[in-house]
Structures are given as C-alpha cells and as structure tokens.
C-alpha cells in the first residue's frame, strides 16, 4: 500500500484527521478507563474521539439510546461486546446493521449470535461461509457437559492466547481472524493500557478512506496479560499481587481475616472505589482483608488458592462482592459445588449484591427494585 506523505500543502496533518471509535458494551465499569484512554490517545491522535455506551444505561433511557445510535451512525470503528440479552442488543441492532458496510471495522465479541454475525474486519466476515480459518472459532467453545464446565474457562483462555500465535504467519483472511482474537485479548485484559493499544491496533490495521494514511503508523504493543487468579489491595504499588504474604500486614497478628471476593474486570479497569470503601471499612474495624479475584466468574480457584492452606481454612468470614454465583460463571450456577465449598470453609458467608445495572437513585425510586438481570444474577 502506498503511504501518503504530509507536505506543507496538506491542510490537515494525518494524525489530526477525525477518527471516531465507539465501544458498545453491557455495563459502564470500563467508562473511567475509557476516559483515561481517550485522553492518552488524544495527545497522539488529535482527531480521535473514543466513546463508550453501556446497555445498562441506554436500555431504560431513550436519550442515552439516541446518543448511542447517533455515535454508531458516525463511527469509523465499532467494538460491541457483552450484548447477549435482548433488552440490551435489540435497541442498537438496527444501528449496528446499518453502519456495518460503511464503517472501517465492526468487531462484535462475546455477544448474542445476532450481534456477533455482524462482525466485519477486512476480508473476515462472521456471517460468511465456514471456511477453514472461520472454523477455528468453534475451538473456543467449552464442553457442554456439566462435568467439564468447571475448567472450560481456563481451557478457552489458553486457546485464546494460542490462536493468534498459530495464525501469525498464515496470509489472507487468517490475519483478520487473528486481529479478531487479539481484539478479544485486549478487551478481556480491560486495563487502560490495553484499551489504548486496542484502539491503536484497530486504527493501524483498518483505518480507511481519509484515515487510511494512519495505517502502519501507530505502535500498538501486544495485549498485557494479568493474573487469572490474584489478590487486590488499593495500597499496593501495583494493586495486584499473587501471594497473600505480599498484602499489607495487619498490626495485630491475631486479627480476624475476611476473605473478600471481587471482580477481576473492575480491578483491571481501576474502577474500584466501591471495593476500596469496603476494604477500608473492614480494616477500620480491626479486621484483616484478603481481597481475591478469579477470571471466568468462578470463585473456586481464588478460594482454594488464597482462603485455604494445606486443607485448612485461613479466613474467618467470606464476603462476596461479585454479584455472581459462587461456583459457576455468567451463564450457569453449580449450587451443589458451592455448597461443598462453603461446607469445607465452614465460616460465615455474606453476599452483598451490587445494584449493577442502575443507579441507587433509580433503585430507590423504582417500584420494582432490582432489575430482572440483577435478580437473575
């Protein structure tokens, strides 16, 4: 491809050319990370605008929905994720479909089939025939038997990291399929750094029309990998560690210990004020806090690694702030396994259910209280 060179006669430097990137996802937990990423990218690409729209907000707010659809209609690159409930994807499905042909790239991941099939990235189209490379997608699916569900997430993550390496040297459509999986890796490692490089990566590869001069000019580093199972504390320099001994130590060696379960995605996005408040409140009462997370929303790995040692329970109480089932994931609940885990711990267990998809003001003024998806969780 021939690169356009900027000259004194050019009215607009290439990096000042408008590029509109829109993220549409389930909830707003990445909103603050997105704002920070936008500020970082704006210094590098003055013409860039990066916006995030959350279905948890626009599903019940017509003004928010209009803003989302208006942004989609003008977007050059669109990433749609976690839109698997009809109340979330139906309001924007027509807007995504209408923009699909004319945008530079539309990447739909971890969503309902109606949304995922809209994916179009270069020569790769998710609604195309099941060619050899497209058939690789099925390898990310876990086994459907209950016995296999417990480690399906770990197997899928291993496959997700392996596929881009396998596709790296295969020409043609395989490179766009590789870009799809790399986009998924950036998103699942949803830190500010990964969001910045996700945008760089997609612009560098798919910018089209007047924006095509940006292709090959941006430096996107590989997705940063974070621990699948780890510990969090706001006073740690890196905020995340993988050993209990690395956590801040209590002045009272005999202080009771509370095991706290938190969501990895919120920790990576640095959207942790609610966790920090709980940790500070518990520590203010003289308790020691061990806040742990596990990817895939199944808390068993975190419990076994950080709340038990040599078969003995190392905590005095367990508190979950995840809003999901103790054992299972986003799509299923293994209550029998959860009962076994809690029996083996043999400590008090408290589930503090978050008002995930509405504000506290909306919850207080609503006759319904929790939304249907919050009640399901």
mmCIF file of C-alpha atoms in Angstrom:
data_model
loop_
_atom_site.group_PDB
_atom_site.id
_atom_site.type_symbol
_atom_site.label_atom_id
_atom_site.label_comp_id
_atom_site.label_asym_id
_atom_site.label_seq_id
_atom_site.Cartn_x
_atom_site.Cartn_y
_atom_site.Cartn_z
ATOM 1 C CA UNK A 1 0.000 0.000 0.000
ATOM 2 C CA UNK A 2 1.310 3.452 -0.892
ATOM 3 C CA UNK A 3 1.657 5.753 2.103
ATOM 4 C CA UNK A 4 0.617 9.368 1.748
ATOM 5 C CA UNK A 5 3.330 11.830 2.812
ATOM 6 C CA UNK A 6 2.378 15.015 4.573
ATOM 7 C CA UNK A 7 3.508 18.207 2.856
ATOM 8 C CA UNK A 8 3.214 21.884 3.633
ATOM 9 C CA UNK A 9 0.261 21.997 1.233
ATOM 10 C CA UNK A 10 -1.685 19.410 3.176
ATOM 11 C CA UNK A 11 -4.486 21.225 5.049
ATOM 12 C CA UNK A 12 -4.618 18.642 7.829
ATOM 13 C CA UNK A 13 -1.730 16.594 9.265
ATOM 14 C CA UNK A 14 -2.557 12.850 9.079
ATOM 15 C CA UNK A 15 -2.778 12.451 12.859
ATOM 16 C CA UNK A 16 -5.356 15.263 13.075
ATOM 17 C CA UNK A 17 -7.773 13.511 10.716
ATOM 18 C CA UNK A 18 -11.024 12.715 12.575
ATOM 19 C CA UNK A 19 -11.275 9.105 13.746
ATOM 20 C CA UNK A 20 -14.360 8.114 15.706
ATOM 21 C CA UNK A 21 -14.143 4.924 17.755
ATOM 22 C CA UNK A 22 -17.248 3.705 19.592
ATOM 23 C CA UNK A 23 -17.429 0.976 22.241
ATOM 24 C CA UNK A 24 -20.861 -0.523 22.989
ATOM 25 C CA UNK A 25 -20.987 -2.915 25.912
ATOM 26 C CA UNK A 26 -23.149 -4.265 28.711
ATOM 27 C CA UNK A 27 -22.262 -2.096 31.707
ATOM 28 C CA UNK A 28 -20.258 1.059 32.417
ATOM 29 C CA UNK A 29 -17.472 -0.444 34.530
ATOM 30 C CA UNK A 30 -14.915 0.490 31.840
ATOM 31 C CA UNK A 31 -16.160 4.070 31.474
ATOM 32 C CA UNK A 32 -13.445 5.682 33.602
ATOM 33 C CA UNK A 33 -10.695 3.606 31.960
ATOM 34 C CA UNK A 34 -12.114 4.625 28.577
ATOM 35 C CA UNK A 35 -11.979 8.312 29.527
ATOM 36 C CA UNK A 36 -8.348 7.980 30.583
ATOM 37 C CA UNK A 37 -7.527 6.073 27.397
ATOM 38 C CA UNK A 38 -9.197 8.789 25.329
ATOM 39 C CA UNK A 39 -7.037 11.449 26.992
ATOM 40 C CA UNK A 40 -3.874 9.448 26.278
ATOM 41 C CA UNK A 41 -4.814 8.786 22.652
ATOM 42 C CA UNK A 42 -5.881 12.389 22.011
ATOM 43 C CA UNK A 43 -2.293 13.527 22.590
ATOM 44 C CA UNK A 44 -1.137 11.038 19.953
ATOM 45 C CA UNK A 45 -4.082 11.444 17.556
ATOM 46 C CA UNK A 46 -5.635 14.910 17.947
ATOM 47 C CA UNK A 47 -8.515 13.929 15.669
ATOM 48 C CA UNK A 48 -9.534 10.902 17.732
ATOM 49 C CA UNK A 49 -12.737 10.585 19.710
ATOM 50 C CA UNK A 50 -13.343 7.485 21.830
ATOM 51 C CA UNK A 51 -16.741 6.970 23.440
ATOM 52 C CA UNK A 52 -18.330 4.168 25.447
ATOM 53 C CA UNK A 53 -22.059 3.397 25.649
ATOM 54 C CA UNK A 54 -23.450 0.944 28.210
ATOM 55 C CA UNK A 55 -26.601 -1.077 27.588
ATOM 56 C CA UNK A 56 -27.334 -0.938 31.311
ATOM 57 C CA UNK A 57 -27.903 2.788 30.790
ATOM 58 C CA UNK A 58 -29.454 3.075 27.312
ATOM 59 C CA UNK A 59 -31.841 0.131 27.744
ATOM 60 C CA UNK A 60 -34.027 2.247 30.022
ATOM 61 C CA UNK A 61 -33.076 5.774 28.907
ATOM 62 C CA UNK A 62 -34.274 6.947 25.499
ATOM 63 C CA UNK A 63 -31.902 9.920 25.472
ATOM 64 C CA UNK A 64 -28.908 7.677 26.205
ATOM 65 C CA UNK A 65 -30.062 5.270 23.488
ATOM 66 C CA UNK A 66 -30.282 8.098 20.954
ATOM 67 C CA UNK A 67 -26.755 9.249 21.832
ATOM 68 C CA UNK A 68 -25.502 5.706 21.352
ATOM 69 C CA UNK A 69 -27.229 5.212 17.991
ATOM 70 C CA UNK A 70 -26.087 8.649 16.782
ATOM 71 C CA UNK A 71 -22.494 7.772 17.653
ATOM 72 C CA UNK A 72 -22.773 4.385 15.933
ATOM 73 C CA UNK A 73 -24.089 6.090 12.779
ATOM 74 C CA UNK A 74 -20.944 8.228 12.591
ATOM 75 C CA UNK A 75 -18.399 5.738 13.913
ATOM 76 C CA UNK A 76 -15.421 4.630 11.862
ATOM 77 C CA UNK A 77 -14.520 1.708 14.142
ATOM 78 C CA UNK A 78 -17.065 -0.019 16.397
ATOM 79 C CA UNK A 79 -16.420 -2.626 19.089
ATOM 80 C CA UNK A 80 -19.549 -4.283 20.523
ATOM 81 C CA UNK A 81 -19.156 -6.623 23.491
ATOM 82 C CA UNK A 82 -21.240 -8.452 26.094
ATOM 83 C CA UNK A 83 -24.537 -7.732 24.327
ATOM 84 C CA UNK A 84 -26.235 -11.072 24.935
ATOM 85 C CA UNK A 85 -29.582 -10.063 26.465
ATOM 86 C CA UNK A 86 -32.374 -8.987 24.141
ATOM 87 C CA UNK A 87 -33.118 -5.889 26.214
ATOM 88 C CA UNK A 88 -29.521 -4.844 25.606
ATOM 89 C CA UNK A 89 -28.841 -5.668 21.965
ATOM 90 C CA UNK A 90 -32.230 -5.203 20.297
ATOM 91 C CA UNK A 91 -32.264 -1.390 20.791
ATOM 92 C CA UNK A 92 -28.963 -0.995 18.879
ATOM 93 C CA UNK A 93 -29.094 -3.932 16.464
ATOM 94 C CA UNK A 94 -30.573 -1.887 13.595
ATOM 95 C CA UNK A 95 -27.998 0.887 14.093
ATOM 96 C CA UNK A 96 -25.116 -1.619 14.066
ATOM 97 C CA UNK A 97 -26.503 -3.342 10.977
ATOM 98 C CA UNK A 98 -26.947 -0.049 9.133
ATOM 99 C CA UNK A 99 -23.380 1.063 9.842
ATOM 100 C CA UNK A 100 -21.727 -2.296 9.160
ATOM 101 C CA UNK A 101 -20.984 -1.807 5.465
ATOM 102 C CA UNK A 102 -19.691 1.755 5.661
ATOM 103 C CA UNK A 103 -17.538 1.750 8.816
ATOM 104 C CA UNK A 104 -13.864 0.779 8.682
ATOM 105 C CA UNK A 105 -14.362 -2.202 11.011
ATOM 106 C CA UNK A 106 -17.103 -3.644 13.198
ATOM 107 C CA UNK A 107 -15.893 -6.071 15.863
ATOM 108 C CA UNK A 108 -18.559 -7.965 17.838
ATOM 109 C CA UNK A 109 -17.348 -10.277 20.592
ATOM 110 C CA UNK A 110 -18.885 -12.235 23.479
ATOM 111 C CA UNK A 111 -22.398 -11.308 22.345
ATOM 112 C CA UNK A 112 -25.610 -12.870 21.074
ATOM 113 C CA UNK A 113 -25.444 -14.518 17.668
ATOM 114 C CA UNK A 114 -27.461 -11.716 16.074
ATOM 115 C CA UNK A 115 -24.734 -9.268 17.112
ATOM 116 C CA UNK A 116 -21.664 -11.477 16.604
ATOM 117 C CA UNK A 117 -22.634 -12.231 12.995
ATOM 118 C CA UNK A 118 -22.311 -8.527 12.170
ATOM 119 C CA UNK A 119 -18.521 -8.673 12.618
ATOM 120 C CA UNK A 120 -16.638 -7.334 9.585
ATOM 121 C CA UNK A 121 -12.879 -6.820 9.703
ATOM 122 C CA UNK A 122 -11.112 -6.507 6.362
ATOM 123 C CA UNK A 123 -11.613 -9.779 4.489
ATOM 124 C CA UNK A 124 -13.099 -11.508 7.522
ATOM 125 C CA UNK A 125 -16.856 -11.526 7.934
ATOM 126 C CA UNK A 126 -18.542 -13.525 10.660
ATOM 127 C CA UNK A 127 -21.630 -14.171 8.519
ATOM 128 C CA UNK A 128 -19.536 -15.623 5.701
ATOM 129 C CA UNK A 129 -19.128 -19.312 4.819
ATOM 130 C CA UNK A 130 -17.426 -21.543 7.378
ATOM 131 C CA UNK A 131 -14.009 -21.629 5.773
ATOM 132 C CA UNK A 132 -11.016 -23.366 7.329
ATOM 133 C CA UNK A 133 -9.989 -20.322 9.368
ATOM 134 C CA UNK A 134 -13.524 -19.419 10.435
ATOM 135 C CA UNK A 135 -13.983 -22.975 11.693
ATOM 136 C CA UNK A 136 -11.283 -22.246 14.293
ATOM 137 C CA UNK A 137 -13.820 -20.164 16.192
ATOM 138 C CA UNK A 138 -15.608 -23.279 17.350
ATOM 139 C CA UNK A 139 -12.483 -24.363 19.239
ATOM 140 C CA UNK A 140 -13.078 -21.664 21.812
ATOM 141 C CA UNK A 141 -16.344 -23.275 22.862
ATOM 142 C CA UNK A 142 -16.166 -25.266 26.070
ATOM 143 C CA UNK A 143 -17.685 -28.675 26.596
ATOM 144 C CA UNK A 144 -21.394 -28.582 27.297
ATOM 145 C CA UNK A 145 -21.384 -31.334 29.883
ATOM 146 C CA UNK A 146 -21.675 -30.212 33.493
ATOM 147 C CA UNK A 147 -18.572 -32.164 34.416
ATOM 148 C CA UNK A 148 -16.480 -30.085 32.023
ATOM 149 C CA UNK A 149 -17.855 -26.648 32.928
ATOM 150 C CA UNK A 150 -15.592 -26.059 35.871
ATOM 151 C CA UNK A 151 -12.398 -25.736 33.795
ATOM 152 C CA UNK A 152 -13.901 -24.640 30.479
ATOM 153 C CA UNK A 153 -12.933 -21.014 31.093
ATOM 154 C CA UNK A 154 -9.285 -21.889 31.689
ATOM 155 C CA UNK A 155 -9.184 -24.010 28.515
ATOM 156 C CA UNK A 156 -10.753 -21.217 26.489
ATOM 157 C CA UNK A 157 -8.240 -18.666 27.756
ATOM 158 C CA UNK A 158 -5.350 -20.945 26.836
ATOM 159 C CA UNK A 159 -6.803 -21.369 23.354
ATOM 160 C CA UNK A 160 -7.400 -17.633 23.038
ATOM 161 C CA UNK A 161 -3.720 -16.917 23.686
ATOM 162 C CA UNK A 162 -2.569 -19.729 21.392
ATOM 163 C CA UNK A 163 -4.631 -18.953 18.274
ATOM 164 C CA UNK A 164 -3.019 -15.571 17.386
ATOM 165 C CA UNK A 165 0.394 -17.264 17.544
ATOM 166 C CA UNK A 166 -0.800 -20.047 15.229
ATOM 167 C CA UNK A 167 -2.305 -17.590 12.740
ATOM 168 C CA UNK A 168 0.588 -15.145 12.714
ATOM 169 C CA UNK A 169 2.267 -16.490 9.578
ATOM 170 C CA UNK A 170 -0.822 -17.541 7.603
ATOM 171 C CA UNK A 171 -1.629 -14.971 4.884
ATOM 172 C CA UNK A 172 -5.021 -13.728 3.761
ATOM 173 C CA UNK A 173 -8.196 -13.827 5.831
ATOM 174 C CA UNK A 174 -6.344 -15.568 8.654
ATOM 175 C CA UNK A 175 -4.704 -12.250 9.544
ATOM 176 C CA UNK A 176 -8.090 -10.612 10.044
ATOM 177 C CA UNK A 177 -9.221 -13.582 12.132
ATOM 178 C CA UNK A 178 -6.030 -13.157 14.144
ATOM 179 C CA UNK A 179 -6.949 -9.493 14.644
ATOM 180 C CA UNK A 180 -10.361 -10.606 15.956
ATOM 181 C CA UNK A 181 -8.770 -12.782 18.630
ATOM 182 C CA UNK A 182 -6.244 -10.102 19.553
ATOM 183 C CA UNK A 183 -9.116 -7.634 19.982
ATOM 184 C CA UNK A 184 -10.732 -10.126 22.354
ATOM 185 C CA UNK A 185 -7.472 -10.422 24.313
ATOM 186 C CA UNK A 186 -7.167 -6.637 24.649
ATOM 187 C CA UNK A 187 -10.769 -6.412 25.854
ATOM 188 C CA UNK A 188 -10.588 -9.243 28.376
ATOM 189 C CA UNK A 189 -7.446 -7.660 29.843
ATOM 190 C CA UNK A 190 -9.512 -4.463 30.186
ATOM 191 C CA UNK A 191 -6.962 -2.086 31.676
ATOM 192 C CA UNK A 192 -6.415 1.461 30.470
ATOM 193 C CA UNK A 193 -3.198 0.318 28.780
ATOM 194 C CA UNK A 194 -4.965 -2.466 26.893
ATOM 195 C CA UNK A 195 -7.777 -0.127 25.813
ATOM 196 C CA UNK A 196 -5.228 2.343 24.438
ATOM 197 C CA UNK A 197 -3.486 -0.373 22.461
ATOM 198 C CA UNK A 198 -6.786 -1.887 21.310
ATOM 199 C CA UNK A 199 -7.681 1.425 19.649
ATOM 200 C CA UNK A 200 -4.175 1.846 18.211
ATOM 201 C CA UNK A 201 -4.256 -1.686 16.842
ATOM 202 C CA UNK A 202 -7.621 -1.363 15.088
ATOM 203 C CA UNK A 203 -6.873 2.068 13.610
ATOM 204 C CA UNK A 204 -3.438 0.944 12.447
ATOM 205 C CA UNK A 205 -4.922 -2.054 10.651
ATOM 206 C CA UNK A 206 -8.363 -0.953 9.472
ATOM 207 C CA UNK A 207 -8.448 2.853 9.111
ATOM 208 C CA UNK A 208 -9.942 3.527 5.668
ATOM 209 C CA UNK A 209 -10.901 6.438 3.428
ATOM 210 C CA UNK A 210 -9.158 9.670 4.500
ATOM 211 C CA UNK A 211 -7.990 7.838 7.629
ATOM 212 C CA UNK A 212 -6.023 5.292 5.612
ATOM 213 C CA UNK A 213 -2.876 7.430 5.963
ATOM 214 C CA UNK A 214 -2.770 6.311 9.603
ATOM 215 C CA UNK A 215 -2.283 2.661 8.688
ATOM 216 C CA UNK A 216 1.077 1.332 9.699
ATOM 217 C CA UNK A 217 1.917 4.492 11.645
ATOM 218 C CA UNK A 218 0.762 3.526 15.143
ATOM 219 C CA UNK A 219 2.677 1.400 17.595
ATOM 220 C CA UNK A 220 0.346 -0.987 19.393
ATOM 221 C CA UNK A 221 2.058 -3.222 21.902
ATOM 222 C CA UNK A 222 0.819 -6.760 22.479
ATOM 223 C CA UNK A 223 -2.021 -7.252 24.986
ATOM 224 C CA UNK A 224 -0.763 -7.014 28.557
ATOM 225 C CA UNK A 225 -1.506 -10.247 30.397
ATOM 226 C CA UNK A 226 -2.661 -10.105 34.005
ATOM 227 C CA UNK A 227 -3.034 -12.939 36.524
ATOM 228 C CA UNK A 228 -6.149 -15.029 36.002
ATOM 229 C CA UNK A 229 -6.299 -15.532 39.759
ATOM 230 C CA UNK A 230 -4.871 -12.910 42.074
ATOM 231 C CA UNK A 231 -5.165 -10.547 45.019
ATOM 232 C CA UNK A 232 -6.041 -6.860 45.150
ATOM 233 C CA UNK A 233 -5.347 -4.092 47.638
ATOM 234 C CA UNK A 234 -5.542 -0.325 46.993
ATOM 235 C CA UNK A 235 -2.350 0.384 48.960
ATOM 236 C CA UNK A 236 -0.189 -1.913 46.869
ATOM 237 C CA UNK A 237 2.029 -0.075 44.329
ATOM 238 C CA UNK A 238 0.904 -2.401 41.526
ATOM 239 C CA UNK A 239 -2.520 -3.008 43.179
ATOM 240 C CA UNK A 240 -2.381 -6.691 42.098
ATOM 241 C CA UNK A 241 -0.229 -9.491 43.562
ATOM 242 C CA UNK A 242 -0.365 -13.283 43.596
ATOM 243 C CA UNK A 243 0.804 -14.054 47.149
ATOM 244 C CA UNK A 244 -1.022 -13.412 50.427
ATOM 245 C CA UNK A 245 2.316 -12.510 52.037
ATOM 246 C CA UNK A 246 2.589 -9.545 49.619
ATOM 247 C CA UNK A 247 -0.554 -7.886 51.028
ATOM 248 C CA UNK A 248 -0.310 -5.089 53.624
ATOM 249 C CA UNK A 249 0.083 -6.752 57.004
ATOM 250 C CA UNK A 250 -2.179 -6.042 59.955
ATOM 251 C CA UNK A 251 -0.584 -4.572 63.083
ATOM 252 C CA UNK A 252 -2.438 -7.247 65.040
ATOM 253 C CA UNK A 253 -1.117 -10.652 64.028
ATOM 254 C CA UNK A 254 -4.204 -12.283 65.576
ATOM 255 C CA UNK A 255 -6.745 -10.055 63.812
ATOM 256 C CA UNK A 256 -9.659 -11.967 62.270
ATOM 257 C CA UNK A 257 -9.362 -12.307 58.495
ATOM 258 C CA UNK A 258 -12.126 -11.595 55.997
ATOM 259 C CA UNK A 259 -11.881 -13.187 52.562
ATOM 260 C CA UNK A 260 -13.314 -10.749 50.023
ATOM 261 C CA UNK A 261 -14.302 -11.855 46.505
ATOM 262 C CA UNK A 262 -14.115 -9.122 43.856
ATOM 263 C CA UNK A 263 -14.395 -8.974 40.064
ATOM 264 C CA UNK A 264 -11.151 -9.066 38.065
ATOM 265 C CA UNK A 265 -12.608 -6.814 35.355
ATOM 266 C CA UNK A 266 -13.247 -3.968 37.816
ATOM 267 C CA UNK A 267 -9.769 -4.322 39.288
ATOM 268 C CA UNK A 268 -8.086 -4.182 35.856
ATOM 269 C CA UNK A 269 -10.156 -1.143 34.880
ATOM 270 C CA UNK A 270 -9.157 0.593 38.147
ATOM 271 C CA UNK A 271 -12.871 1.050 38.837
ATOM 272 C CA UNK A 272 -12.513 0.034 42.456
ATOM 273 C CA UNK A 273 -13.853 2.824 44.674
ATOM 274 C CA UNK A 274 -16.616 0.516 45.938
ATOM 275 C CA UNK A 275 -14.098 -2.223 46.779
ATOM 276 C CA UNK A 276 -11.735 0.292 48.373
ATOM 277 C CA UNK A 277 -14.556 1.573 50.580
ATOM 278 C CA UNK A 278 -15.411 -1.933 51.826
ATOM 279 C CA UNK A 279 -11.741 -2.769 52.459
ATOM 280 C CA UNK A 280 -11.219 0.481 54.377
ATOM 281 C CA UNK A 281 -14.383 -0.074 56.451
ATOM 282 C CA UNK A 282 -13.392 -3.621 57.403
ATOM 283 C CA UNK A 283 -9.812 -2.646 58.202
ATOM 284 C CA UNK A 284 -11.179 0.251 60.260
ATOM 285 C CA UNK A 285 -12.843 -2.339 62.490
ATOM 286 C CA UNK A 286 -9.524 -4.062 63.088
ATOM 287 C CA UNK A 287 -10.049 -6.860 60.564
ATOM 288 C CA UNK A 288 -7.509 -8.135 58.077
ATOM 289 C CA UNK A 289 -8.783 -8.263 54.483
ATOM 290 C CA UNK A 290 -7.690 -10.649 51.740
ATOM 291 C CA UNK A 291 -9.415 -9.500 48.526
ATOM 292 C CA UNK A 292 -9.175 -12.111 45.771
ATOM 293 C CA UNK A 293 -10.403 -12.444 42.192
ATOM 294 C CA UNK A 294 -10.621 -15.134 39.543
ATOM 295 C CA UNK A 295 -11.356 -14.778 35.857
ATOM 296 C CA UNK A 296 -14.363 -16.521 34.374
ATOM 297 C CA UNK A 297 -16.534 -15.533 37.379
ATOM 298 C CA UNK A 298 -15.965 -18.895 39.089
ATOM 299 C CA UNK A 299 -14.602 -18.160 42.557
ATOM 300 C CA UNK A 300 -13.373 -21.688 43.324
ATOM 301 C CA UNK A 301 -9.774 -21.127 42.132
ATOM 302 C CA UNK A 302 -9.430 -17.986 44.273
ATOM 303 C CA UNK A 303 -10.939 -19.687 47.319
ATOM 304 C CA UNK A 304 -8.703 -22.737 47.061
ATOM 305 C CA UNK A 305 -5.550 -20.696 46.464
ATOM 306 C CA UNK A 306 -5.955 -17.856 48.930
ATOM 307 C CA UNK A 307 -8.527 -18.867 51.568
ATOM 308 C CA UNK A 308 -7.258 -22.382 52.300
ATOM 309 C CA UNK A 309 -3.804 -23.786 53.034
ATOM 310 C CA UNK A 310 -2.860 -27.425 53.394
ATOM 311 C CA UNK A 311 -6.529 -28.310 53.656
ATOM 312 C CA UNK A 312 -7.244 -25.799 56.438
ATOM 313 C CA UNK A 313 -9.370 -22.652 56.187
ATOM 314 C CA UNK A 314 -7.315 -19.448 56.612
ATOM 315 C CA UNK A 315 -10.186 -16.925 56.826
ATOM 316 C CA UNK A 316 -12.791 -16.256 59.490
ATOM 317 C CA UNK A 317 -15.561 -14.982 57.185
ATOM 318 C CA UNK A 318 -16.260 -14.853 53.456
ATOM 319 C CA UNK A 319 -17.846 -11.856 51.713
ATOM 320 C CA UNK A 320 -18.699 -11.812 48.001
ATOM 321 C CA UNK A 321 -18.990 -8.505 46.139
ATOM 322 C CA UNK A 322 -19.164 -10.061 42.660
ATOM 323 C CA UNK A 323 -22.932 -10.310 42.216
ATOM 324 C CA UNK A 324 -22.473 -13.708 40.538
ATOM 325 C CA UNK A 325 -22.818 -17.259 41.778
ATOM 326 C CA UNK A 326 -20.006 -18.571 43.967
ATOM 327 C CA UNK A 327 -19.283 -21.529 41.682
ATOM 328 C CA UNK A 328 -20.176 -21.391 38.000
ATOM 329 C CA UNK A 329 -19.966 -18.391 35.745
ATOM 330 C CA UNK A 330 -22.023 -15.843 33.819
ATOM 331 C CA UNK A 331 -24.278 -18.486 32.282
ATOM 332 C CA UNK A 332 -24.688 -21.180 34.917
ATOM 333 C CA UNK A 333 -24.667 -21.848 38.644
ATOM 334 C CA UNK A 334 -23.317 -25.013 40.244
ATOM 335 C CA UNK A 335 -25.125 -24.797 43.582
ATOM 336 C CA UNK A 336 -24.075 -28.292 44.670
ATOM 337 C CA UNK A 337 -20.397 -27.418 44.230
ATOM 338 C CA UNK A 338 -20.961 -24.102 46.015
ATOM 339 C CA UNK A 339 -22.468 -25.974 48.985
ATOM 340 C CA UNK A 340 -19.405 -28.238 49.113
ATOM 341 C CA UNK A 341 -17.047 -25.246 49.003
ATOM 342 C CA UNK A 342 -18.902 -23.417 51.772
ATOM 343 C CA UNK A 343 -19.104 -26.571 53.908
ATOM 344 C CA UNK A 344 -15.355 -27.090 53.586
ATOM 345 C CA UNK A 345 -14.663 -23.464 54.566
ATOM 346 C CA UNK A 346 -17.132 -23.612 57.468
ATOM 347 C CA UNK A 347 -17.209 -19.826 58.056
ATOM 348 C CA UNK A 348 -19.978 -17.194 57.824
ATOM 349 C CA UNK A 349 -20.766 -16.240 54.225
ATOM 350 C CA UNK A 350 -22.222 -12.854 53.204
ATOM 351 C CA UNK A 351 -23.272 -11.914 49.675
ATOM 352 C CA UNK A 352 -23.542 -8.162 49.142
ATOM 353 C CA UNK A 353 -25.495 -7.877 45.919
ATOM 354 C CA UNK A 354 -24.483 -4.831 43.840
ATOM 355 C CA UNK A 355 -27.030 -2.662 42.081
ATOM 356 C CA UNK A 356 -25.183 -3.360 38.851
ATOM 357 C CA UNK A 357 -27.424 -2.003 36.100
ATOM 358 C CA UNK A 358 -28.977 1.088 37.658
ATOM 359 C CA UNK A 359 -28.073 3.938 39.954
ATOM 360 C CA UNK A 360 -29.004 3.899 43.613
ATOM 361 C CA UNK A 361 -31.417 6.759 42.908
ATOM 362 C CA UNK A 362 -33.165 4.672 40.221
ATOM 363 C CA UNK A 363 -33.341 1.701 42.580
ATOM 364 C CA UNK A 364 -34.805 3.811 45.406
ATOM 365 C CA UNK A 365 -37.474 5.389 43.198
ATOM 366 C CA UNK A 366 -38.425 2.154 41.436
ATOM 367 C CA UNK A 367 -41.427 0.074 42.496
ATOM 368 C CA UNK A 368 -39.659 -2.984 41.103
ATOM 369 C CA UNK A 369 -36.341 -2.643 42.962
ATOM 370 C CA UNK A 370 -33.789 -4.913 41.306
ATOM 371 C CA UNK A 371 -33.910 -5.221 37.517
ATOM 372 C CA UNK A 372 -34.639 -8.673 36.015
ATOM 373 C CA UNK A 373 -30.976 -9.283 35.190
ATOM 374 C CA UNK A 374 -29.914 -8.219 38.701
ATOM 375 C CA UNK A 375 -32.465 -10.618 40.182
ATOM 376 C CA UNK A 376 -31.176 -13.391 37.900
ATOM 377 C CA UNK A 377 -27.602 -12.773 38.993
#
